[in-house]
Amino acid sequence: MRSAISSRENPAVKNAVKLISSAKHRKEQGLFFAEGVRLCTDAVKSGITVRQLFYTRQAMEKQESAVRLLQKAAGDIFEISPEISQRLGDTQHPQGVFCVCERKEHEAFFRGKIGNHQRWIGLESIQDPSNMGTILRTAEALGIGAALM
């Protein structure tokens, strides 16, 4: 399904915002939110199911091949206004490409153990706090239970 969204009150936008801000909601829904062309296309290439794609007209103009790839993979497709992109974006100047994706089963990922956590991620020299937030939310969505920094 394709449609245009210009209202912040749209249920799909509200759900995406809730996925961004609430770990409990992400866990309950079995979903995670991805921002940016690279992260979204990497998700598709990794076999992750994309339930919803949000993109701006400007993103389509700049990254047409990537957005087309995401459109083929996504269930619901929404062209959004720049204002909605700002609302969904975790950066000052978002790229205008966002996905709501299904979480993978834990067994498909890392095999290691720190404390009671079977899966963990190691981070080094992260300088931008918003990048760390994005990495940690994505790691959580993938079932990673601990971060070593």
PDB file of N, CA, C and O in Angstrom, residues 12-77:
ATOM      1  N   ALA A  12       0.278   5.768  11.606  1.00  0.00           N
ATOM      2  CA  ALA A  12       1.577   5.166  11.290  1.00  0.00           C
ATOM      3  C   ALA A  12       2.717   6.014  11.850  1.00  0.00           C
ATOM      4  O   ALA A  12       3.703   5.478  12.371  1.00  0.00           O
ATOM      5  N   VAL A  13       2.583   7.331  11.762  1.00  0.00           N
ATOM      6  CA  VAL A  13       3.603   8.230  12.313  1.00  0.00           C
ATOM      7  C   VAL A  13       3.624   8.117  13.831  1.00  0.00           C
ATOM      8  O   VAL A  13       4.694   8.023  14.439  1.00  0.00           O
ATOM      9  N   LYS A  14       2.450   8.116  14.438  1.00  0.00           N
ATOM     10  CA  LYS A  14       2.383   8.001  15.901  1.00  0.00           C
ATOM     11  C   LYS A  14       3.031   6.706  16.377  1.00  0.00           C
ATOM     12  O   LYS A  14       3.752   6.685  17.382  1.00  0.00           O
ATOM     13  N   ASN A  15       2.769   5.602  15.675  1.00  0.00           N
ATOM     14  CA  ASN A  15       3.363   4.324  16.059  1.00  0.00           C
ATOM     15  C   ASN A  15       4.883   4.362  15.897  1.00  0.00           C
ATOM     16  O   ASN A  15       5.616   3.860  16.749  1.00  0.00           O
ATOM     17  N   ALA A  16       5.373   4.957  14.804  1.00  0.00           N
ATOM     18  CA  ALA A  16       6.815   5.058  14.586  1.00  0.00           C
ATOM     19  C   ALA A  16       7.470   5.868  15.699  1.00  0.00           C
ATOM     20  O   ALA A  16       8.513   5.479  16.229  1.00  0.00           O
ATOM     21  N   VAL A  17       6.858   6.979  16.080  1.00  0.00           N
ATOM     22  CA  VAL A  17       7.396   7.809  17.165  1.00  0.00           C
ATOM     23  C   VAL A  17       7.440   7.013  18.466  1.00  0.00           C
ATOM     24  O   VAL A  17       8.409   7.089  19.220  1.00  0.00           O
ATOM     25  N   LYS A  18       6.415   6.218  18.704  1.00  0.00           N
ATOM     26  CA  LYS A  18       6.381   5.401  19.921  1.00  0.00           C
ATOM     27  C   LYS A  18       7.468   4.321  19.890  1.00  0.00           C
ATOM     28  O   LYS A  18       8.082   4.019  20.909  1.00  0.00           O
ATOM     29  N   LEU A  19       7.729   3.759  18.703  1.00  0.00           N
ATOM     30  CA  LEU A  19       8.813   2.779  18.576  1.00  0.00           C
ATOM     31  C   LEU A  19      10.161   3.417  18.882  1.00  0.00           C
ATOM     32  O   LEU A  19      11.026   2.801  19.497  1.00  0.00           O
ATOM     33  N   ILE A  20      10.334   4.667  18.453  1.00  0.00           N
ATOM     34  CA  ILE A  20      11.591   5.374  18.690  1.00  0.00           C
ATOM     35  C   ILE A  20      11.806   5.598  20.181  1.00  0.00           C
ATOM     36  O   ILE A  20      12.900   5.413  20.702  1.00  0.00           O
ATOM     37  N   SER A  21      10.748   5.964  20.874  1.00  0.00           N
ATOM     38  CA  SER A  21      10.899   6.426  22.253  1.00  0.00           C
ATOM     39  C   SER A  21      10.666   5.371  23.336  1.00  0.00           C
ATOM     40  O   SER A  21      11.016   5.590  24.482  1.00  0.00           O
ATOM     41  N   SER A  22      10.094   4.221  22.981  1.00  0.00           N
ATOM     42  CA  SER A  22       9.720   3.267  24.018  1.00  0.00           C
ATOM     43  C   SER A  22      10.269   1.865  23.758  1.00  0.00           C
ATOM     44  O   SER A  22       9.808   1.164  22.844  1.00  0.00           O
ATOM     45  N   ALA A  23      11.212   1.445  24.587  1.00  0.00           N
ATOM     46  CA  ALA A  23      11.748   0.083  24.486  1.00  0.00           C
ATOM     47  C   ALA A  23      10.644  -0.942  24.735  1.00  0.00           C
ATOM     48  O   ALA A  23      10.597  -1.992  24.094  1.00  0.00           O
ATOM     49  N   LYS A  24       9.752  -0.628  25.667  1.00  0.00           N
ATOM     50  CA  LYS A  24       8.646  -1.533  25.973  1.00  0.00           C
ATOM     51  C   LYS A  24       7.772  -1.738  24.735  1.00  0.00           C
ATOM     52  O   LYS A  24       7.395  -2.870  24.417  1.00  0.00           O
ATOM     53  N   HIS A  25       7.469  -0.658  24.034  1.00  0.00           N
ATOM     54  CA  HIS A  25       6.641  -0.756  22.832  1.00  0.00           C
ATOM     55  C   HIS A  25       7.355  -1.566  21.745  1.00  0.00           C
ATOM     56  O   HIS A  25       6.736  -2.397  21.075  1.00  0.00           O
ATOM     57  N   ARG A  26       8.669  -1.340  21.579  1.00  0.00           N
ATOM     58  CA  ARG A  26       9.424  -2.114  20.590  1.00  0.00           C
ATOM     59  C   ARG A  26       9.359  -3.595  20.910  1.00  0.00           C
ATOM     60  O   ARG A  26       9.146  -4.435  20.035  1.00  0.00           O
ATOM     61  N   LYS A  27       9.532  -3.926  22.185  1.00  0.00           N
ATOM     62  CA  LYS A  27       9.522  -5.328  22.602  1.00  0.00           C
ATOM     63  C   LYS A  27       8.136  -5.946  22.414  1.00  0.00           C
ATOM     64  O   LYS A  27       8.010  -7.059  21.911  1.00  0.00           O
ATOM     65  N   GLU A  28       7.096  -5.223  22.836  1.00  0.00           N
ATOM     66  CA  GLU A  28       5.722  -5.725  22.699  1.00  0.00           C
ATOM     67  C   GLU A  28       5.332  -5.951  21.240  1.00  0.00           C
ATOM     68  O   GLU A  28       4.675  -6.930  20.911  1.00  0.00           O
ATOM     69  N   GLN A  29       5.740  -5.038  20.378  1.00  0.00           N
ATOM     70  CA  GLN A  29       5.373  -5.126  18.974  1.00  0.00           C
ATOM     71  C   GLN A  29       6.286  -6.053  18.171  1.00  0.00           C
ATOM     72  O   GLN A  29       5.944  -6.448  17.063  1.00  0.00           O
ATOM     73  N   GLY A  30       7.457  -6.366  18.705  1.00  0.00           N
ATOM     74  CA  GLY A  30       8.421  -7.182  17.961  1.00  0.00           C
ATOM     75  C   GLY A  30       8.982  -6.425  16.771  1.00  0.00           C
ATOM     76  O   GLY A  30       9.321  -7.012  15.754  1.00  0.00           O
ATOM     77  N   LEU A  31       9.074  -5.100  16.914  1.00  0.00           N
ATOM     78  CA  LEU A  31       9.508  -4.234  15.821  1.00  0.00           C
ATOM     79  C   LEU A  31      10.636  -3.324  16.281  1.00  0.00           C
ATOM     80  O   LEU A  31      10.845  -3.134  17.466  1.00  0.00           O
ATOM     81  N   PHE A  32      11.354  -2.752  15.320  1.00  0.00           N
ATOM     82  CA  PHE A  32      12.309  -1.695  15.611  1.00  0.00           C
ATOM     83  C   PHE A  32      12.264  -0.663  14.495  1.00  0.00           C
ATOM     84  O   PHE A  32      11.732  -0.914  13.422  1.00  0.00           O
ATOM     85  N   PHE A  33      12.804   0.509  14.776  1.00  0.00           N
ATOM     86  CA  PHE A  33      12.778   1.633  13.853  1.00  0.00           C
ATOM     87  C   PHE A  33      14.197   1.898  13.368  1.00  0.00           C
ATOM     88  O   PHE A  33      15.128   1.958  14.167  1.00  0.00           O
ATOM     89  N   ALA A  34      14.372   2.029  12.069  1.00  0.00           N
ATOM     90  CA  ALA A  34      15.682   2.301  11.480  1.00  0.00           C
ATOM     91  C   ALA A  34      15.633   3.624  10.731  1.00  0.00           C
ATOM     92  O   ALA A  34      14.651   3.925  10.061  1.00  0.00           O
ATOM     93  N   GLU A  35      16.700   4.406  10.843  1.00  0.00           N
ATOM     94  CA  GLU A  35      16.781   5.708  10.188  1.00  0.00           C
ATOM     95  C   GLU A  35      17.984   5.759   9.270  1.00  0.00           C
ATOM     96  O   GLU A  35      19.071   5.329   9.641  1.00  0.00           O
ATOM     97  N   GLY A  36      17.790   6.273   8.090  1.00  0.00           N
ATOM     98  CA  GLY A  36      18.887   6.498   7.151  1.00  0.00           C
ATOM     99  C   GLY A  36      18.936   5.457   6.056  1.00  0.00           C
ATOM    100  O   GLY A  36      18.527   4.308   6.228  1.00  0.00           O
ATOM    101  N   VAL A  37      19.436   5.896   4.910  1.00  0.00           N
ATOM    102  CA  VAL A  37      19.500   5.027   3.731  1.00  0.00           C
ATOM    103  C   VAL A  37      20.344   3.794   4.014  1.00  0.00           C
ATOM    104  O   VAL A  37      19.936   2.667   3.734  1.00  0.00           O
ATOM    105  N   ARG A  38      21.502   3.990   4.586  1.00  0.00           N
ATOM    106  CA  ARG A  38      22.425   2.865   4.799  1.00  0.00           C
ATOM    107  C   ARG A  38      21.841   1.829   5.746  1.00  0.00           C
ATOM    108  O   ARG A  38      21.848   0.631   5.460  1.00  0.00           O
ATOM    109  N   LEU A  39      21.340   2.269   6.894  1.00  0.00           N
ATOM    110  CA  LEU A  39      20.812   1.329   7.877  1.00  0.00           C
ATOM    111  C   LEU A  39      19.589   0.590   7.321  1.00  0.00           C
ATOM    112  O   LEU A  39      19.462  -0.631   7.497  1.00  0.00           O
ATOM    113  N   CYS A  40      18.723   1.301   6.626  1.00  0.00           N
ATOM    114  CA  CYS A  40      17.522   0.664   6.069  1.00  0.00           C
ATOM    115  C   CYS A  40      17.880  -0.339   4.974  1.00  0.00           C
ATOM    116  O   CYS A  40      17.349  -1.456   4.954  1.00  0.00           O
ATOM    117  N   THR A  41      18.786   0.032   4.065  1.00  0.00           N
ATOM    118  CA  THR A  41      19.153  -0.912   3.006  1.00  0.00           C
ATOM    119  C   THR A  41      19.945  -2.093   3.569  1.00  0.00           C
ATOM    120  O   THR A  41      19.781  -3.216   3.109  1.00  0.00           O
ATOM    121  N   ASP A  42      20.778  -1.849   4.584  1.00  0.00           N
ATOM    122  CA  ASP A  42      21.485  -2.963   5.230  1.00  0.00           C
ATOM    123  C   ASP A  42      20.496  -3.939   5.864  1.00  0.00           C
ATOM    124  O   ASP A  42      20.703  -5.153   5.825  1.00  0.00           O
ATOM    125  N   ALA A  43      19.428  -3.404   6.451  1.00  0.00           N
ATOM    126  CA  ALA A  43      18.400  -4.275   7.042  1.00  0.00           C
ATOM    127  C   ALA A  43      17.797  -5.180   5.972  1.00  0.00           C
ATOM    128  O   ALA A  43      17.668  -6.392   6.158  1.00  0.00           O
ATOM    129  N   VAL A  44      17.442  -4.595   4.826  1.00  0.00           N
ATOM    130  CA  VAL A  44      16.855  -5.383   3.730  1.00  0.00           C
ATOM    131  C   VAL A  44      17.847  -6.431   3.245  1.00  0.00           C
ATOM    132  O   VAL A  44      17.503  -7.605   3.075  1.00  0.00           O
ATOM    133  N   LYS A  45      19.091  -6.027   3.039  1.00  0.00           N
ATOM    134  CA  LYS A  45      20.117  -6.954   2.547  1.00  0.00           C
ATOM    135  C   LYS A  45      20.414  -8.068   3.547  1.00  0.00           C
ATOM    136  O   LYS A  45      20.884  -9.140   3.170  1.00  0.00           O
ATOM    137  N   SER A  46      20.123  -7.827   4.829  1.00  0.00           N
ATOM    138  CA  SER A  46      20.337  -8.835   5.868  1.00  0.00           C
ATOM    139  C   SER A  46      19.142  -9.766   6.029  1.00  0.00           C
ATOM    140  O   SER A  46      19.146 -10.638   6.894  1.00  0.00           O
ATOM    141  N   GLY A  47      18.113  -9.554   5.236  1.00  0.00           N
ATOM    142  CA  GLY A  47      16.939 -10.425   5.292  1.00  0.00           C
ATOM    143  C   GLY A  47      15.910 -10.010   6.330  1.00  0.00           C
ATOM    144  O   GLY A  47      14.995 -10.776   6.637  1.00  0.00           O
ATOM    145  N   ILE A  48      16.026  -8.816   6.869  1.00  0.00           N
ATOM    146  CA  ILE A  48      15.049  -8.330   7.837  1.00  0.00           C
ATOM    147  C   ILE A  48      13.800  -7.864   7.091  1.00  0.00           C
ATOM    148  O   ILE A  48      13.891  -7.221   6.055  1.00  0.00           O
ATOM    149  N   THR A  49      12.643  -8.203   7.631  1.00  0.00           N
ATOM    150  CA  THR A  49      11.373  -7.815   7.015  1.00  0.00           C
ATOM    151  C   THR A  49      11.069  -6.359   7.335  1.00  0.00           C
ATOM    152  O   THR A  49      11.055  -5.960   8.497  1.00  0.00           O
ATOM    153  N   VAL A  50      10.824  -5.574   6.280  1.00  0.00           N
ATOM    154  CA  VAL A  50      10.470  -4.161   6.435  1.00  0.00           C
ATOM    155  C   VAL A  50       8.954  -4.051   6.331  1.00  0.00           C
ATOM    156  O   VAL A  50       8.380  -4.307   5.287  1.00  0.00           O
ATOM    157  N   ARG A  51       8.343  -3.692   7.442  1.00  0.00           N
ATOM    158  CA  ARG A  51       6.889  -3.533   7.462  1.00  0.00           C
ATOM    159  C   ARG A  51       6.449  -2.218   6.840  1.00  0.00           C
ATOM    160  O   ARG A  51       5.460  -2.167   6.125  1.00  0.00           O
ATOM    161  N   GLN A  52       7.178  -1.139   7.175  1.00  0.00           N
ATOM    162  CA  GLN A  52       6.801   0.178   6.682  1.00  0.00           C
ATOM    163  C   GLN A  52       8.036   0.945   6.245  1.00  0.00           C
ATOM    164  O   GLN A  52       9.065   0.896   6.911  1.00  0.00           O
ATOM    165  N   LEU A  53       7.890   1.659   5.141  1.00  0.00           N
ATOM    166  CA  LEU A  53       8.925   2.559   4.648  1.00  0.00           C
ATOM    167  C   LEU A  53       8.355   3.964   4.647  1.00  0.00           C
ATOM    168  O   LEU A  53       7.246   4.186   4.161  1.00  0.00           O
ATOM    169  N   PHE A  54       9.099   4.906   5.212  1.00  0.00           N
ATOM    170  CA  PHE A  54       8.765   6.325   5.173  1.00  0.00           C
ATOM    171  C   PHE A  54       9.892   7.019   4.415  1.00  0.00           C
ATOM    172  O   PHE A  54      11.061   6.811   4.750  1.00  0.00           O
ATOM    173  N   TYR A  55       9.569   7.836   3.430  1.00  0.00           N
ATOM    174  CA  TYR A  55      10.600   8.576   2.709  1.00  0.00           C
ATOM    175  C   TYR A  55      10.049   9.914   2.221  1.00  0.00           C
ATOM    176  O   TYR A  55       8.846  10.056   2.010  1.00  0.00           O
ATOM    177  N   THR A  56      10.944  10.878   2.065  1.00  0.00           N
ATOM    178  CA  THR A  56      10.551  12.179   1.532  1.00  0.00           C
ATOM    179  C   THR A  56      10.802  12.210   0.025  1.00  0.00           C
ATOM    180  O   THR A  56      11.585  11.407  -0.501  1.00  0.00           O
ATOM    181  N   ARG A  57      10.162  13.143  -0.635  1.00  0.00           N
ATOM    182  CA  ARG A  57      10.378  13.328  -2.076  1.00  0.00           C
ATOM    183  C   ARG A  57      11.850  13.673  -2.338  1.00  0.00           C
ATOM    184  O   ARG A  57      12.448  13.193  -3.300  1.00  0.00           O
ATOM    185  N   GLN A  58      12.438  14.470  -1.450  1.00  0.00           N
ATOM    186  CA  GLN A  58      13.838  14.854  -1.595  1.00  0.00           C
ATOM    187  C   GLN A  58      14.757  13.631  -1.495  1.00  0.00           C
ATOM    188  O   GLN A  58      15.742  13.528  -2.230  1.00  0.00           O
ATOM    189  N   ALA A  59      14.438  12.710  -0.613  1.00  0.00           N
ATOM    190  CA  ALA A  59      15.231  11.486  -0.488  1.00  0.00           C
ATOM    191  C   ALA A  59      15.131  10.655  -1.766  1.00  0.00           C
ATOM    192  O   ALA A  59      16.133  10.089  -2.216  1.00  0.00           O
ATOM    193  N   MET A  60      13.944  10.606  -2.351  1.00  0.00           N
ATOM    194  CA  MET A  60      13.765   9.867  -3.606  1.00  0.00           C
ATOM    195  C   MET A  60      14.618  10.494  -4.709  1.00  0.00           C
ATOM    196  O   MET A  60      15.239   9.786  -5.500  1.00  0.00           O
ATOM    197  N   GLU A  61      14.670  11.812  -4.744  1.00  0.00           N
ATOM    198  CA  GLU A  61      15.471  12.491  -5.765  1.00  0.00           C
ATOM    199  C   GLU A  61      16.962  12.240  -5.586  1.00  0.00           C
ATOM    200  O   GLU A  61      17.688  12.070  -6.565  1.00  0.00           O
ATOM    201  N   LYS A  62      17.440  12.200  -4.344  1.00  0.00           N
ATOM    202  CA  LYS A  62      18.873  12.036  -4.070  1.00  0.00           C
ATOM    203  C   LYS A  62      19.324  10.585  -4.081  1.00  0.00           C
ATOM    204  O   LYS A  62      20.454  10.278  -4.444  1.00  0.00           O
ATOM    205  N   GLN A  63      18.457   9.670  -3.632  1.00  0.00           N
ATOM    206  CA  GLN A  63      18.831   8.260  -3.436  1.00  0.00           C
ATOM    207  C   GLN A  63      17.822   7.330  -4.111  1.00  0.00           C
ATOM    208  O   GLN A  63      17.374   6.361  -3.508  1.00  0.00           O
ATOM    209  N   GLU A  64      17.484   7.605  -5.342  1.00  0.00           N
ATOM    210  CA  GLU A  64      16.396   6.884  -5.997  1.00  0.00           C
ATOM    211  C   GLU A  64      16.590   5.371  -5.999  1.00  0.00           C
ATOM    212  O   GLU A  64      15.662   4.621  -5.683  1.00  0.00           O
ATOM    213  N   SER A  65      17.773   4.890  -6.330  1.00  0.00           N
ATOM    214  CA  SER A  65      17.962   3.433  -6.407  1.00  0.00           C
ATOM    215  C   SER A  65      17.770   2.774  -5.044  1.00  0.00           C
ATOM    216  O   SER A  65      17.161   1.700  -4.943  1.00  0.00           O
ATOM    217  N   ALA A  66      18.264   3.401  -3.985  1.00  0.00           N
ATOM    218  CA  ALA A  66      18.102   2.838  -2.645  1.00  0.00           C
ATOM    219  C   ALA A  66      16.637   2.859  -2.220  1.00  0.00           C
ATOM    220  O   ALA A  66      16.126   1.877  -1.661  1.00  0.00           O
ATOM    221  N   VAL A  67      15.947   3.961  -2.475  1.00  0.00           N
ATOM    222  CA  VAL A  67      14.538   4.054  -2.100  1.00  0.00           C
ATOM    223  C   VAL A  67      13.714   3.040  -2.895  1.00  0.00           C
ATOM    224  O   VAL A  67      12.814   2.401  -2.348  1.00  0.00           O
ATOM    225  N   ARG A  68      14.031   2.849  -4.167  1.00  0.00           N
ATOM    226  CA  ARG A  68      13.319   1.841  -4.980  1.00  0.00           C
ATOM    227  C   ARG A  68      13.530   0.432  -4.400  1.00  0.00           C
ATOM    228  O   ARG A  68      12.597  -0.367  -4.348  1.00  0.00           O
ATOM    229  N   LEU A  69      14.753   0.120  -3.984  1.00  0.00           N
ATOM    230  CA  LEU A  69      15.035  -1.174  -3.352  1.00  0.00           C
ATOM    231  C   LEU A  69      14.177  -1.336  -2.098  1.00  0.00           C
ATOM    232  O   LEU A  69      13.565  -2.390  -1.890  1.00  0.00           O
ATOM    233  N   LEU A  70      14.108  -0.296  -1.287  1.00  0.00           N
ATOM    234  CA  LEU A  70      13.307  -0.343  -0.064  1.00  0.00           C
ATOM    235  C   LEU A  70      11.821  -0.463  -0.374  1.00  0.00           C
ATOM    236  O   LEU A  70      11.098  -1.173   0.323  1.00  0.00           O
ATOM    237  N   GLN A  71      11.356   0.201  -1.418  1.00  0.00           N
ATOM    238  CA  GLN A  71       9.944   0.103  -1.803  1.00  0.00           C
ATOM    239  C   GLN A  71       9.573  -1.333  -2.164  1.00  0.00           C
ATOM    240  O   GLN A  71       8.492  -1.800  -1.826  1.00  0.00           O
ATOM    241  N   LYS A  72      10.469  -2.016  -2.859  1.00  0.00           N
ATOM    242  CA  LYS A  72      10.198  -3.409  -3.243  1.00  0.00           C
ATOM    243  C   LYS A  72      10.108  -4.315  -2.020  1.00  0.00           C
ATOM    244  O   LYS A  72       9.373  -5.297  -2.029  1.00  0.00           O
ATOM    245  N   ALA A  73      10.861  -3.982  -0.987  1.00  0.00           N
ATOM    246  CA  ALA A  73      10.922  -4.832   0.206  1.00  0.00           C
ATOM    247  C   ALA A  73       9.835  -4.515   1.226  1.00  0.00           C
ATOM    248  O   ALA A  73       9.497  -5.363   2.050  1.00  0.00           O
ATOM    249  N   ALA A  74       9.299  -3.305   1.194  1.00  0.00           N
ATOM    250  CA  ALA A  74       8.399  -2.846   2.261  1.00  0.00           C
ATOM    251  C   ALA A  74       6.954  -3.282   2.041  1.00  0.00           C
ATOM    252  O   ALA A  74       6.489  -3.378   0.916  1.00  0.00           O
ATOM    253  N   GLY A  75       6.264  -3.497   3.168  1.00  0.00           N
ATOM    254  CA  GLY A  75       4.835  -3.780   3.111  1.00  0.00           C
ATOM    255  C   GLY A  75       4.050  -2.522   2.815  1.00  0.00           C
ATOM    256  O   GLY A  75       3.419  -2.397   1.770  1.00  0.00           O
ATOM    257  N   ASP A  76       4.095  -1.555   3.716  1.00  0.00           N
ATOM    258  CA  ASP A  76       3.409  -0.273   3.543  1.00  0.00           C
ATOM    259  C   ASP A  76       4.445   0.791   3.202  1.00  0.00           C
ATOM    260  O   ASP A  76       5.510   0.849   3.821  1.00  0.00           O
ATOM    261  N   ILE A  77       4.100   1.647   2.241  1.00  0.00           N
ATOM    262  CA  ILE A  77       5.028   2.666   1.765  1.00  0.00           C
ATOM    263  C   ILE A  77       4.365   4.029   1.909  1.00  0.00           C
ATOM    264  O   ILE A  77       3.249   4.236   1.436  1.00  0.00           O
TER     265      ILE A  77
END
